[in-house]
Short mmCIF file of C-alpha atoms in Angstrom, two decimals:
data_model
loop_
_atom_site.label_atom_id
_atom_site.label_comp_id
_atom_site.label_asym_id
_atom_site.label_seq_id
_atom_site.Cartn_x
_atom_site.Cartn_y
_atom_site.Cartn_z
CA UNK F 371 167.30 110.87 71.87
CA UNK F 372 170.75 109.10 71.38
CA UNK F 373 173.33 111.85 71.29
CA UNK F 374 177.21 111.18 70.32
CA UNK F 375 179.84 113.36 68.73
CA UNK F 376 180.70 113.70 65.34
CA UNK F 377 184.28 113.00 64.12
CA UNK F 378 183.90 117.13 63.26
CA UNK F 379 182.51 118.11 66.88
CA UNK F 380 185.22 115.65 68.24
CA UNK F 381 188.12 117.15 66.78
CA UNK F 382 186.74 121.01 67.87
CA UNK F 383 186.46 119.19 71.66
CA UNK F 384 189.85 118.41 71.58
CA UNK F 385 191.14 121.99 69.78
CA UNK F 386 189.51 124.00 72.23
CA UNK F 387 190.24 122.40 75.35
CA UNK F 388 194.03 122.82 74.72
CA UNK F 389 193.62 126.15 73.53
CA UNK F 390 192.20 127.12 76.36
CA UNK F 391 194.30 124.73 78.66
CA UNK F 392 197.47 126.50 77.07
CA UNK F 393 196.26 130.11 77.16
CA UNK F 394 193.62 130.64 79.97
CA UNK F 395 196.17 130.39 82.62
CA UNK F 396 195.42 131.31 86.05
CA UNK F 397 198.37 134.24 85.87
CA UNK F 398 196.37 135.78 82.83
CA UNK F 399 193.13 135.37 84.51
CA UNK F 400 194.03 137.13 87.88
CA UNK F 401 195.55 139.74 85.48
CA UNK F 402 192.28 139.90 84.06
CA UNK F 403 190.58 140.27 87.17
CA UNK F 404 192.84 143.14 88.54
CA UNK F 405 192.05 144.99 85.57
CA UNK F 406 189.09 145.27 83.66
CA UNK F 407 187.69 141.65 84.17
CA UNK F 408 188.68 140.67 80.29
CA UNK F 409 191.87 138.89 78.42
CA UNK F 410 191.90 141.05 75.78
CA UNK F 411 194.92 138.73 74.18
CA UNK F 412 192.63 135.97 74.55
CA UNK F 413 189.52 137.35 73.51
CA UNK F 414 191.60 138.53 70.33
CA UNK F 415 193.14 134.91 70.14
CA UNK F 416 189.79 133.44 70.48
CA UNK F 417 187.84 135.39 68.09
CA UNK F 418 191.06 136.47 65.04
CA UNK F 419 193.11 133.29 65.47
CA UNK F 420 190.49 130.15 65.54
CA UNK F 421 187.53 132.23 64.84
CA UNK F 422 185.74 130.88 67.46
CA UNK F 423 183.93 133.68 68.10
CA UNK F 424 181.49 132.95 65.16
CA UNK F 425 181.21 129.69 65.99
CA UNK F 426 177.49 129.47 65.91
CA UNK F 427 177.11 132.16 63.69
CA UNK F 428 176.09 131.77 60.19
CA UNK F 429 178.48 131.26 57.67
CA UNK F 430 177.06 134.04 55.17
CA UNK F 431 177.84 136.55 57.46
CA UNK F 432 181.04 135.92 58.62
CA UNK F 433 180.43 132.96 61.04
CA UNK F 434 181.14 129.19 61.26
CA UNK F 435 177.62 127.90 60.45
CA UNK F 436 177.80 125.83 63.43
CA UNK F 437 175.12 125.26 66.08
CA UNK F 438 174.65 124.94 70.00
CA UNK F 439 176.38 121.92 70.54
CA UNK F 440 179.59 123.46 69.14
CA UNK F 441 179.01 125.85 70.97
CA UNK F 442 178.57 123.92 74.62
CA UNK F 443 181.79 122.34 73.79
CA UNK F 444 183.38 125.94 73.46
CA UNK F 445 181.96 127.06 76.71
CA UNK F 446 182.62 124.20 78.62
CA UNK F 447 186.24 124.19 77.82
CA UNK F 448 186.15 127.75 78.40
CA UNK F 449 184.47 127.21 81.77
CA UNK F 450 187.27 124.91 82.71
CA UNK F 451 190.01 127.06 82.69
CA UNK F 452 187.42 130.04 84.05
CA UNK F 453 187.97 131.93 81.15
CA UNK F 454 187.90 135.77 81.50
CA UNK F 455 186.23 136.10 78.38
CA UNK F 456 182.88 138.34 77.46
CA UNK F 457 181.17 134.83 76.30
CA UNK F 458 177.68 135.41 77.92
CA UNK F 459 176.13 138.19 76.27
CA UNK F 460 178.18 137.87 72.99
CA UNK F 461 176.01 134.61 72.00
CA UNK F 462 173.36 135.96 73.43
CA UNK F 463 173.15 138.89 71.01
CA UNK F 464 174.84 136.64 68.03
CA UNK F 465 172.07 134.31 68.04
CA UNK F 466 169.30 137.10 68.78
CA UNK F 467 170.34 139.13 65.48
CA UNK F 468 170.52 135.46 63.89
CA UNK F 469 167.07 134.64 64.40
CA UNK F 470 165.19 137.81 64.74
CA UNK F 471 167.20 140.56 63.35
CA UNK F 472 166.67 142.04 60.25
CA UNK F 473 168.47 141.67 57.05
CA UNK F 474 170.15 145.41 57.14
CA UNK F 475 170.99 144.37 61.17
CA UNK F 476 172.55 141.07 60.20
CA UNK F 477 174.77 142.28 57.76
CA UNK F 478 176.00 145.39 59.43
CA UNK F 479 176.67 143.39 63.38
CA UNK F 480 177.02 139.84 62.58
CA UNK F 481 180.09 139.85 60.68
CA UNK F 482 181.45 142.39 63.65
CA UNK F 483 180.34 139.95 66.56
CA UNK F 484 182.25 136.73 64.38
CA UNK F 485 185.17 138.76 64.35
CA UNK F 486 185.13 139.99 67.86
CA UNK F 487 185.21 143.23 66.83
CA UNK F 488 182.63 144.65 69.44
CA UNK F 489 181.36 143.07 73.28
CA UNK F 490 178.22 142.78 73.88
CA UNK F 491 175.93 142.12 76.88
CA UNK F 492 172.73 141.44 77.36
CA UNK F 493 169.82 142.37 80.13
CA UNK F 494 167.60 139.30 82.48
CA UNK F 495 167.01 141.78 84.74
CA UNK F 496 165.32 145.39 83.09
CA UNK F 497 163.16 148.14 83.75
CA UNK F 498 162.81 149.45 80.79
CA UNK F 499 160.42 151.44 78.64
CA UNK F 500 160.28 152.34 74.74
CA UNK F 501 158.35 155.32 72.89
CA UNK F 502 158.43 155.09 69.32
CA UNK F 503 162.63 153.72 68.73
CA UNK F 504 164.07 155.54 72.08
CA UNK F 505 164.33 153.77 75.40
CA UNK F 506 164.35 154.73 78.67
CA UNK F 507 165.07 152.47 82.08
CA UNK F 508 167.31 151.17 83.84
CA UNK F 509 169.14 147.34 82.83
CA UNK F 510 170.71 145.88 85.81
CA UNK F 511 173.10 142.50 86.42
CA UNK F 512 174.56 142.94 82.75
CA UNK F 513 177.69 140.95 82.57
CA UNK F 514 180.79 142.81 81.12
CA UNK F 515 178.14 146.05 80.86
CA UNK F 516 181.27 147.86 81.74
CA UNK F 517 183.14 147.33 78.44
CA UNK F 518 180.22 146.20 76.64
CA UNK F 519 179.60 147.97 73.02
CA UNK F 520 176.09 146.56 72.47
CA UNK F 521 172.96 145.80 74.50
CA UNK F 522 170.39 143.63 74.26
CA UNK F 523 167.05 144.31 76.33
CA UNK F 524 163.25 143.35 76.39
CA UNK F 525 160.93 146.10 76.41
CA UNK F 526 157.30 146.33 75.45
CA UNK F 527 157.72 142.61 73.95
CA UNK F 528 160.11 143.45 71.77
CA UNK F 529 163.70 142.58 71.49
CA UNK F 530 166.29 145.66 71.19
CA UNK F 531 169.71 146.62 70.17
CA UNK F 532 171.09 149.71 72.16
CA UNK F 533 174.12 151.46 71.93
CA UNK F 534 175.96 151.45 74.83
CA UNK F 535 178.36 154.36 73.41
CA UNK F 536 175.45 156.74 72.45
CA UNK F 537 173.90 159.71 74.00
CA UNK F 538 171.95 159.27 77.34
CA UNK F 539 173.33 155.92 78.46
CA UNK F 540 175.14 156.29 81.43
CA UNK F 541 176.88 152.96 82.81
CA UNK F 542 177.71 152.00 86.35
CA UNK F 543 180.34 149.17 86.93
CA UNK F 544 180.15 147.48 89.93
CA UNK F 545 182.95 145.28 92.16
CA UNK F 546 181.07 142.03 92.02
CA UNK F 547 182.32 138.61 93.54
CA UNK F 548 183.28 136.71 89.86
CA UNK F 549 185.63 139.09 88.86
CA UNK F 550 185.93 137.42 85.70
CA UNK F 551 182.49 138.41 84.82
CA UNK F 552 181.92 141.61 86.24
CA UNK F 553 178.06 143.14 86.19
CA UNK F 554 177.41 147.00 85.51
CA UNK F 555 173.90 149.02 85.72
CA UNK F 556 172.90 150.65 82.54
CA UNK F 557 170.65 153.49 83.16
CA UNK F 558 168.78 154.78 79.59
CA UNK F 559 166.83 158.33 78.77
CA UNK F 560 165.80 158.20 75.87
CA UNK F 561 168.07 156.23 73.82
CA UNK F 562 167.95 155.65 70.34
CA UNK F 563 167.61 151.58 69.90
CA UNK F 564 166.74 148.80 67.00
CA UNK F 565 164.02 146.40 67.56
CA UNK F 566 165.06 143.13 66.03
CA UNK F 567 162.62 142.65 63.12
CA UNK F 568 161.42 139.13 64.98
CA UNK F 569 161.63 139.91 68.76
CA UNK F 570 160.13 137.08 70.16
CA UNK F 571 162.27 134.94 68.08
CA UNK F 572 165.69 136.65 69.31
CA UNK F 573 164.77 136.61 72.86
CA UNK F 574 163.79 132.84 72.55
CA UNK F 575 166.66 132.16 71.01
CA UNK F 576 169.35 134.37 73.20
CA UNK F 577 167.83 132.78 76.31
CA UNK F 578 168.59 129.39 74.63
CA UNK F 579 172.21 130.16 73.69
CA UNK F 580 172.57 131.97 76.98
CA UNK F 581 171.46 129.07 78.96
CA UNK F 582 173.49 126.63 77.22
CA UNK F 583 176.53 129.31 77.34
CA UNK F 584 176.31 128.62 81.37
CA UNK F 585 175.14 125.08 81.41
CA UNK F 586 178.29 124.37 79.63
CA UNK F 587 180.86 126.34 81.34
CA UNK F 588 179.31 125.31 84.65
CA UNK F 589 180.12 120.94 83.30
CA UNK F 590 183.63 122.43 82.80
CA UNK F 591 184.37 124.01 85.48
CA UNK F 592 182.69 121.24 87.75
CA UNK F 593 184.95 118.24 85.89
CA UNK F 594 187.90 120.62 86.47
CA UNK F 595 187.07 121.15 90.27
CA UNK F 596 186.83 117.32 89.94
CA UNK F 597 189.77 116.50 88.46
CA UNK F 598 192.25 118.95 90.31
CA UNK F 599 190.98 118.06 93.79
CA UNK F 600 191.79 114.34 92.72
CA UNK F 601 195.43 115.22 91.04
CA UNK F 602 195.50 116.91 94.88
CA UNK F 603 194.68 113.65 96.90
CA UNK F 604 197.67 112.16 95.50
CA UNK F 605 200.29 114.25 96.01
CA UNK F 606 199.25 115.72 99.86
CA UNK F 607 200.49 112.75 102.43
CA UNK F 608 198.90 112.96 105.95
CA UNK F 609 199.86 110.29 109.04
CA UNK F 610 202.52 108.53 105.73
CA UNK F 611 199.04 108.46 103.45
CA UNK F 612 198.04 110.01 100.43
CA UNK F 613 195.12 111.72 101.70
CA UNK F 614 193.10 110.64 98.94
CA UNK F 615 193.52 107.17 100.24
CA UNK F 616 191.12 107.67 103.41
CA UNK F 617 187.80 106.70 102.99
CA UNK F 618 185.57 110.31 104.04
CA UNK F 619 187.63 111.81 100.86
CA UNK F 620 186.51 108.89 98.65
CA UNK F 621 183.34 109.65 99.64
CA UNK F 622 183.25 113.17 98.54
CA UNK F 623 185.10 112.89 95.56
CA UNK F 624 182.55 110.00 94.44
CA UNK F 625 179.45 112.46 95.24
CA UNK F 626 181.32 114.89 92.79
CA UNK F 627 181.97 112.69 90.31
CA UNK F 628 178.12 110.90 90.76
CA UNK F 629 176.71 114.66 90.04
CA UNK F 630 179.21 115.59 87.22
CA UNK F 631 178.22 112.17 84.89
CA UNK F 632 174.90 112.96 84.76
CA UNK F 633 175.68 116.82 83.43
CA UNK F 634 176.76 116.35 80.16
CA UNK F 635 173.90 114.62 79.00
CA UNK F 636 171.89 117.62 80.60
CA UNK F 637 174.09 119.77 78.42
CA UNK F 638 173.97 118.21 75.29
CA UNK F 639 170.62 117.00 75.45
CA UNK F 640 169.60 120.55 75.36
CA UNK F 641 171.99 121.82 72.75
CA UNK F 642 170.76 119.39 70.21
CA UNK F 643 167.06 119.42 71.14
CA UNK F 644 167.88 123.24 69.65
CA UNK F 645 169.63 122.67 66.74
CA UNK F 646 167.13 120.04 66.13
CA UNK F 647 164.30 121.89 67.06
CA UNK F 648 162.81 119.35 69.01
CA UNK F 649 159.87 119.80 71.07
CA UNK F 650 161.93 118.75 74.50
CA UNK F 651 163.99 122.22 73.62
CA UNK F 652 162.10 124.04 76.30
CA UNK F 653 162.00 121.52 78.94
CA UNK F 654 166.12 120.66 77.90
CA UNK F 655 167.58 124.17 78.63
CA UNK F 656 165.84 124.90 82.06
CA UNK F 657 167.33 120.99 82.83
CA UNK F 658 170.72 122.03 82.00
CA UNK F 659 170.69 125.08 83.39
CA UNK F 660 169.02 124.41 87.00
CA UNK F 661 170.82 120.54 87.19
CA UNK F 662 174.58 121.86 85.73
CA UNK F 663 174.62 125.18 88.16
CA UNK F 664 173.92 123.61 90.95
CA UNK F 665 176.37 120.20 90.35
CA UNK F 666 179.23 123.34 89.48
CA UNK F 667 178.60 124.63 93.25
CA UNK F 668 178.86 121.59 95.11
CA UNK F 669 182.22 120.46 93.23
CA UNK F 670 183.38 124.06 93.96
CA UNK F 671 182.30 123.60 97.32
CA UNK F 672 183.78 120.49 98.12
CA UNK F 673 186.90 121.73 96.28
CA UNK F 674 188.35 124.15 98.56
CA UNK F 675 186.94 121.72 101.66
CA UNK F 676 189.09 118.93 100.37
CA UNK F 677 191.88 121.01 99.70
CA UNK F 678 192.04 122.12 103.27
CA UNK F 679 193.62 124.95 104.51
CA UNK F 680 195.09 125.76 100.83
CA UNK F 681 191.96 125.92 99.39
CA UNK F 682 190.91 128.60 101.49
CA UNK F 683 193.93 130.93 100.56
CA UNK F 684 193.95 133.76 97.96
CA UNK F 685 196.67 131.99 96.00
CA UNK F 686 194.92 129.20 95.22
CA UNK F 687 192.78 128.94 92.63
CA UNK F 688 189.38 126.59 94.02
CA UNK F 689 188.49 130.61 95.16
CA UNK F 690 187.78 131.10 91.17
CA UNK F 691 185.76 128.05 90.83
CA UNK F 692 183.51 128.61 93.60
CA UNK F 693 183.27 132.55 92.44
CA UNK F 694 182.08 131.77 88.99
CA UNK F 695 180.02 128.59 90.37
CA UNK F 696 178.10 130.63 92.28
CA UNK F 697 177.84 133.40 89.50
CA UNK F 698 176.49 131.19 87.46
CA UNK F 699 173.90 129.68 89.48
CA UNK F 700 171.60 133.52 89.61
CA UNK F 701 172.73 134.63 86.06
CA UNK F 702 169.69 134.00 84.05
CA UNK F 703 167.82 132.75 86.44
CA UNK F 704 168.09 130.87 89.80
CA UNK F 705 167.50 127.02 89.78
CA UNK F 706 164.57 127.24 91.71
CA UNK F 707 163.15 129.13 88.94
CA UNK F 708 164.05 126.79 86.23
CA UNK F 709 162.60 124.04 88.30
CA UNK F 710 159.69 125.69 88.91
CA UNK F 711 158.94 125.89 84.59
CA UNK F 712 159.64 122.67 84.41
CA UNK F 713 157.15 121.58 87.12
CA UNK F 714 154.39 123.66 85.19
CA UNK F 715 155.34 121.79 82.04
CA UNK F 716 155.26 118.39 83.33
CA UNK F 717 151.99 119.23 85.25
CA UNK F 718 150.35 121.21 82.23
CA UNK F 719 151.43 118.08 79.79
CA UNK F 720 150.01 115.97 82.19
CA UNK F 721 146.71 117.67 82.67
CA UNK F 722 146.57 117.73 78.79
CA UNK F 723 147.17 121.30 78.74
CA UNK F 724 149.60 123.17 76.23
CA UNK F 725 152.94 123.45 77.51
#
């Protein structure tokens, strides 16, 4: 597959990075994270002012019309700036209701989610049961749960919509290490929920977005890690040097920047193998998601090492990176777990068995 941006998907690169590079500052984020772990000027920006927020919605219901690889290049800018926005489980429900939901669902949430109207969240991790349209369990890990309006959750292999707002949810927030994507426990009895008209459908296609979602902020943040820690090397002088002159530092800034070329393709490869459809979809997103994590921690890592003593103070921000690095690898999914589905692929494909 030979993958290359559009003169379109170019000029959205280059729109979002500086909108994010001019309002995702670190003051507003640490504002964010003292408070309720959300912008809510840039979440407003994001959504009312570019409409970005329907940016892989489609365009009959109030969305852009666009598809995942727009979206990547959203996430990854946001992921570069580590974003305090409710991202995740917004796309995750958008592209749920898109592909499984039912006409009456569509019209009445999509044109809400485009306009960033409501935040949503949405459940990996869930014990949960349903009898006749009311569900009962408990949905842990759910990022933003908190503030979240919506919720998406598997139950009984379906695919449902619950109301965080409605009688007998109760919602426990916790203090979690990314404080720009803080998790809550939803605990359900007997709430009244919609099963998407197609679950099966919506879940496939939430995991997709979701993966992709993290894939992509985890290329940003890693090429920012990258790049700052460089930008660093020049201006600290050690013994009359620029510390970024002295050959250990080369070293580890060319193992970060070995890992971080191969991620985009990882990235994009999987975002168009979805808006394609093509049959390497599957085998794409648990690439991007297992191979894009895990490059994210080790620049994060090696971030606050090469920084020194700096790196390891509050002030500074490499402590963000390496919080939402590490976030991001377990959201959705350890890499150990992705690798282990693609293993059974290759293996199954290989013993002529369906994958």
């Amino acid at each position: 597959m030979e993958f290359a941006f559009t003169e379109e998907q170019a000029m959205i690169g280059e729109t979002v990075r500086g909108f994010f590079a001019e309002n995702a500052t670190s003051e507003r984020t640490r504002k964010a994270m003292a408070g309720e772990g959300i912008d809510r000027a840039l979440w407003a920006s994001f959504a009312g002012e570019l409409g970005l927020a329907g940016i892989g919605l489609p365009e009959e219901h109030g969305g852009a019309g666009l598809g995942m690889v727009e979206l990547a290049q959203v996430a990854e800018a946001a992921g570069a700036q580590v974003a305090a926005l409710p991202l995740l489980g917004h796309v995750m429900l958008g592209q749920a209701l898109a592909k499984g939901g039912t006409e009456a669902q569509k019209a009445a949430l999509l044109p809400r989610l485009a306009a960033g109207e409501v935040i949503a969240t949405a459940a990996w991790e869930a014990k949960i049961t349903a009898e006749g349209n009311r569900v009962s369990g408990e949905a842990a890990f759910l990022p933003h749960g908190a503030l979240a309006d919506l919720l998406l959750v598997r139950a009984e292999g379906k695919a449902w919509i619950v109301d965080l707002k409605a009688e007998g949810v109760g919602v426990t927030g916790h203090v979690t290490m990314d404080q720009t994507r803080p998790f809550a426990t939803a605990r359900l009895d007997g709430v009244a929920a919609e099963p998407l008209a197609d679950g099966a459908a919506g879940w496939h296609a939430a995991l997709a977005a979701g993966w992709i979602c993290l894939a992509a902020e985890a290329l940003g943040g890693a090429q920012a890690a990258l790049d700052r820690t460089v930008a660093y090397s020049k201006e600290r002088v050690q013994f009359g040097r620029q510390i970024g002159s002295f050959q250990a530092y080369k070293h580890r800034l060319a193992d970060m920047m070995f890992e971080i070329e191969q991620a985009p393709s990882a990235v994009y490869w999987a975002a168009c193998a979805v808006d394609e459809g093509s049959d390497e979809a599957t085998i794409s997103l648990h690439s991007a998601k297992s191979f894009s994590a895990d490059t994210f921690f080790m620049c994060a890592g090696n971030m606050i090492q090469l920084h020194g003593g700096i790196g390891f103070t509050w002030e500074h921000d490499a402590h963000l990176f390496f919080k939402r690095a590490r976030s991001i690898q377990t959201l959705l999914g350890d890499g150990q777990w992705h690798r282990e589905r693609i293993a059974a692929m290759v293996l199954d494909a290989g013993l002529g068995v369906a994958a």
